């Protein structure tokens, strides 16, 4: 059993709420989210439907005012909200607070440490799951894959809690490559599903083959300039992952709801790094522009 007795999920949307509900089996969990979501959870519990059916009784609040000692603070906000989330709460942290970042993006750990100081325990995790926000206090689960954690002492402590609550964990000693692999996958699946407003599996079409491969090729060349070399067939991995599930990506859901997307932290980041290293990224530039246009029109 893990020694984390207290867990706070900051930015509890679909994924954060689901993970929090699972961890509540063996820890004291508090979800921090939006008013309507919080009110519904406190009144009726967190309803979960799909491959997992549940109504979890979990504490939920709209504002974080205290952090207990020896707490696992899981941040599941959108990447663009990370700075505000940490700046508004870090004065509550203790020396033994562990921050777990469950987000898209590159360099998130460094962003946090610039605010909190270099000695803060910050851990990155990558989750593979299809979870949708259906309504306030109500989420749908299409599939649950594994969560990747670093194979470190802290990573193993977190893994103990996750596995004790039924979550599938993979410990990796190559987290930087894992983060980049997830980034490339998101650069393909998220914008294409969002532009065409289709489930993940529908972008595996011969019509879009050149677009998919163009995105991946540019990502690989940029990654190499950043010192990252992939050891697997990314095209095949991404094709298999997208074809397996009919869930709607988070970016597709954001576009449908007229919300801001994370495009600047995905394809936009590849374009930014491409300019830094003198690597042309026309396909990533184009899909980024298309998503920005959809954001402007919403």
Coordinates of C-alpha atoms in Angstrom, one line a residue, residues 3 37 45 70 83 118 138 148 152 156 172 180 189-190 202 221 224 227 235 237 254 282 296:
X3 CA 2.0 5.9 1.9
X37 CA -19.3 20.1 -11.6
X45 CA -21.7 11.8 -6.3
X70 CA 2.5 14.2 2.6
X83 CA 1.2 28.4 -14.7
X118 CA 14.2 23.6 -7.9
X138 CA -21.1 12.9 -15.1
X148 CA 3.2 5.7 -17.6
X152 CA 12.1 6.2 -9.7
X156 CA 7.1 3.7 -7.6
X172 CA 9.6 3.6 -17.6
X180 CA 7.8 12.7 -27.1
X189 CA -4.9 12.3 -33.7
X190 CA -6.0 15.5 -31.9
X202 CA -12.0 7.6 -38.7
X221 CA 13.2 15.5 -37.5
X224 CA 16.2 14.5 -33.4
X227 CA 18.3 14.8 -28.9
X235 CA 3.4 5.6 -37.9
X237 CA 2.0 2.8 -33.4
X254 CA -13.0 21.2 -27.2
X282 CA 4.8 22.9 -43.2
X296 CA -11.4 32.2 -33.8

